[in-house]
PDB file of C-alpha atoms in Angstrom:
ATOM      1  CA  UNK N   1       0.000   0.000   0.000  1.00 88.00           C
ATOM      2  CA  UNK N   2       2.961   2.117   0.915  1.00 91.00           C
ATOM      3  CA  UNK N   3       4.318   1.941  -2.491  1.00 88.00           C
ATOM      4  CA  UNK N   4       1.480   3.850  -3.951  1.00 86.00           C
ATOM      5  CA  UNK N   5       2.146   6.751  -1.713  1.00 91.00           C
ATOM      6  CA  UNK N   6       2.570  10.353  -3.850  1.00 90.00           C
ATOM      7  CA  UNK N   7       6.215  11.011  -5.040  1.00 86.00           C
ATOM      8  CA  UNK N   8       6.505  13.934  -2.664  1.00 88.00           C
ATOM      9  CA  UNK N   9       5.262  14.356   0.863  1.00 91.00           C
ATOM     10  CA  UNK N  10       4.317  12.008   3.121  1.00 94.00           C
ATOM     11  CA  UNK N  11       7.244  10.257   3.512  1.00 93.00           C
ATOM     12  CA  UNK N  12       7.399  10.367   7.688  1.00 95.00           C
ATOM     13  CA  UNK N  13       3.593   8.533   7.910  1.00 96.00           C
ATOM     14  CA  UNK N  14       4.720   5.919   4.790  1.00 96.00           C
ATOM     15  CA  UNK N  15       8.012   5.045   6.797  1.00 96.00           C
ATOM     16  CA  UNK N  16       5.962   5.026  10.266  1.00 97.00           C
ATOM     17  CA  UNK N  17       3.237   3.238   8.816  1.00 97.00           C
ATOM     18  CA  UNK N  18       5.546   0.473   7.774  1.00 97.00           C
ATOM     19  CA  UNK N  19       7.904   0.165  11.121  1.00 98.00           C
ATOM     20  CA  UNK N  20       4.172  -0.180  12.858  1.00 98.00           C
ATOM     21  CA  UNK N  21       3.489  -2.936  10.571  1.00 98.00           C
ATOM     22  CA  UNK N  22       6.851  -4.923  11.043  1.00 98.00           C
ATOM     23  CA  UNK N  23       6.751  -4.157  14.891  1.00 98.00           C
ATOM     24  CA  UNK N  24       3.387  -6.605  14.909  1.00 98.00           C
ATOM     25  CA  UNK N  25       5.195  -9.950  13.835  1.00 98.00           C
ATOM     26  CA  UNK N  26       8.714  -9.021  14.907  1.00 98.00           C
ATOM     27  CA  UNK N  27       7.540  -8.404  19.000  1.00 97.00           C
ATOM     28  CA  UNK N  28       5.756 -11.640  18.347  1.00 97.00           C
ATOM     29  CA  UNK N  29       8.554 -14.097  16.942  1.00 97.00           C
ATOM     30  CA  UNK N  30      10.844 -12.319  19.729  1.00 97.00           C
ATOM     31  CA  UNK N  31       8.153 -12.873  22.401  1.00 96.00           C
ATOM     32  CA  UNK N  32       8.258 -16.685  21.310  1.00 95.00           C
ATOM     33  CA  UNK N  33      11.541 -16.927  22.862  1.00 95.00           C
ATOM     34  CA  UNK N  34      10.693 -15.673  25.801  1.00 94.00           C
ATOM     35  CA  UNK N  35      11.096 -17.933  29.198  1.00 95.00           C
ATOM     36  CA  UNK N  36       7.538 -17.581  30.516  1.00 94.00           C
ATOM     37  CA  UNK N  37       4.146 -16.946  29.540  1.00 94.00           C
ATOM     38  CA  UNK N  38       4.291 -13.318  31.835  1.00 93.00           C
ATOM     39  CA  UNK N  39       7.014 -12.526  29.469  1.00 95.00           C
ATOM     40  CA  UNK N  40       5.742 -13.781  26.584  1.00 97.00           C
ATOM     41  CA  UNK N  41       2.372 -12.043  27.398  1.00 96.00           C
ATOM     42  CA  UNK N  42       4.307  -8.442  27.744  1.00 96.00           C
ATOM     43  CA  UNK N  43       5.839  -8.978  23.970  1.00 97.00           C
ATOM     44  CA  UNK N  44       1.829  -9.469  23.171  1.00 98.00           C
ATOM     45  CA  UNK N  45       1.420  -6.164  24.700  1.00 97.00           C
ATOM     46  CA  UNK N  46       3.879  -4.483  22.496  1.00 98.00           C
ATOM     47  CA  UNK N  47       2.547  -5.896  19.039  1.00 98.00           C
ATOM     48  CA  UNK N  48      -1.367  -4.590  20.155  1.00 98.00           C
ATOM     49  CA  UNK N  49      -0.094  -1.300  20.237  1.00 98.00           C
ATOM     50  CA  UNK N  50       1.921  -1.024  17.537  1.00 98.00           C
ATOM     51  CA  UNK N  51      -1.864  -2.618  15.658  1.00 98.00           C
ATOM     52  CA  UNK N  52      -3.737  -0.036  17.443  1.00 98.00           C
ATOM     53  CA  UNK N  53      -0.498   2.329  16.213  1.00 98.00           C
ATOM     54  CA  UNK N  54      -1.182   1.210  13.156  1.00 98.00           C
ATOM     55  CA  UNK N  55      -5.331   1.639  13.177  1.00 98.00           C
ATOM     56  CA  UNK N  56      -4.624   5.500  13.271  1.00 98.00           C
ATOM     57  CA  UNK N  57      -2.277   5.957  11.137  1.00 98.00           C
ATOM     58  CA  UNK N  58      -3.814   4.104   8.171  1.00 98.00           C
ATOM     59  CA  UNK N  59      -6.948   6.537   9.081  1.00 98.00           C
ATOM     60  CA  UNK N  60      -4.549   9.153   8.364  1.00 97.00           C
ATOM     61  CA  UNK N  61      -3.865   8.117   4.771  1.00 97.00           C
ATOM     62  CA  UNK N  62      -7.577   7.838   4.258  1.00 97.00           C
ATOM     63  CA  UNK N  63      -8.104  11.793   5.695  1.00 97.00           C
ATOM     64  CA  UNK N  64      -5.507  12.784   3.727  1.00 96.00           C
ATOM     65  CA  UNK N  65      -6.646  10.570   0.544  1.00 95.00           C
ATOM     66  CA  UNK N  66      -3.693   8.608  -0.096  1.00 95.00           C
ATOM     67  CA  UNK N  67      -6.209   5.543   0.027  1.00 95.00           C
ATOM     68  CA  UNK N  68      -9.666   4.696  -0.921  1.00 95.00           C
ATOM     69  CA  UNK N  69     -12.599   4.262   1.437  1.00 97.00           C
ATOM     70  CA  UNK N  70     -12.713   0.586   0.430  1.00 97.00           C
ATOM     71  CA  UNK N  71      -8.452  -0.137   0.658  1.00 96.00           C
ATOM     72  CA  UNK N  72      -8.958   1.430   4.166  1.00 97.00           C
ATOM     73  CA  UNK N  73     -11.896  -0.624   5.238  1.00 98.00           C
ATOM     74  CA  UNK N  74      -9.822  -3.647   4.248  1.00 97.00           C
ATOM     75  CA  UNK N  75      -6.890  -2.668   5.669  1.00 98.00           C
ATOM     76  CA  UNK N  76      -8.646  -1.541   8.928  1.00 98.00           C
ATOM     77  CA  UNK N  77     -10.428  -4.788   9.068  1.00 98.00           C
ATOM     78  CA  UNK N  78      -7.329  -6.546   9.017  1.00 98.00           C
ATOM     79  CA  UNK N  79      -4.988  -4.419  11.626  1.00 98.00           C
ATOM     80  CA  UNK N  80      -8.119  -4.779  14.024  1.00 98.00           C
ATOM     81  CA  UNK N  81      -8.767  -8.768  13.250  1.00 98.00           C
ATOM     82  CA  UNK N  82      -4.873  -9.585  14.325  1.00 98.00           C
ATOM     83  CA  UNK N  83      -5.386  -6.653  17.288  1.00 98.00           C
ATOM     84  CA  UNK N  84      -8.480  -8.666  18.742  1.00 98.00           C
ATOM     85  CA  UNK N  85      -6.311 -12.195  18.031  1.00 98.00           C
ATOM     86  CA  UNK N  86      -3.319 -10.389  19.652  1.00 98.00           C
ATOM     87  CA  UNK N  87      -5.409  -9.887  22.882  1.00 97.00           C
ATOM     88  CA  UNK N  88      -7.631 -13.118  23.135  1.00 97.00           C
ATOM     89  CA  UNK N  89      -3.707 -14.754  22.837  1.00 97.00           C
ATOM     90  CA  UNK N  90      -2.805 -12.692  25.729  1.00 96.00           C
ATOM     91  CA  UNK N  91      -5.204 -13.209  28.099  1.00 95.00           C
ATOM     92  CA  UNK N  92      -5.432 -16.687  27.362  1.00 94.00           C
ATOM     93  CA  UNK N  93      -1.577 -16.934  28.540  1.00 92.00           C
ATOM     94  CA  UNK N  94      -2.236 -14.811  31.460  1.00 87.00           C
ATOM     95  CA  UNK N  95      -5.067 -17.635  32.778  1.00 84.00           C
TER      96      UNK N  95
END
């Protein structure tokens, strides 16, 4: 989606936007090595708020029409199905 960005401008959200998106996956392969659930649970943490990170900004491209109503519903949908996956995960470990 990034790569559709304009030419000019922008470039702070594009580059935020994607370090949001990596932060997801990479707190949760480092949170796999992590010697307890607890632990485990606070590398959770991290990736929901990087989602919820995320959320906004890709609202932002949508205000500012860099993306279509129906890229951003998609998009959205997405960032808050792994959010809501994210959280049932870590409460689940925290039982």
């Amino acid at each position: 989606m990034t790569d559709k960005f304009p030419k000019r401008g922008y470039s702070r959200l594009k580059d935020q936007i994607i370090r949001s998106a990596e932060s997801v996956p990479f707190n949760i392969a480092e949170g796999c090595g992590a010697d307890s659930n607890k632990e485990f649970a606070r590398f959770l943490d991290i990736s929901i708020k990087s989602a919820t990170e995320l959320e906004y900004q890709l609202q932002l491209t949508l205000d500012y029409q860099i993306i279509t109503d129906r890229q951003w519903k998609r998009l959205s949908k997405q960032t808050v199905d792994t959010r809501r996956m994210l959280c049932g995960l870590k409460k689940r470990l925290r039982e």
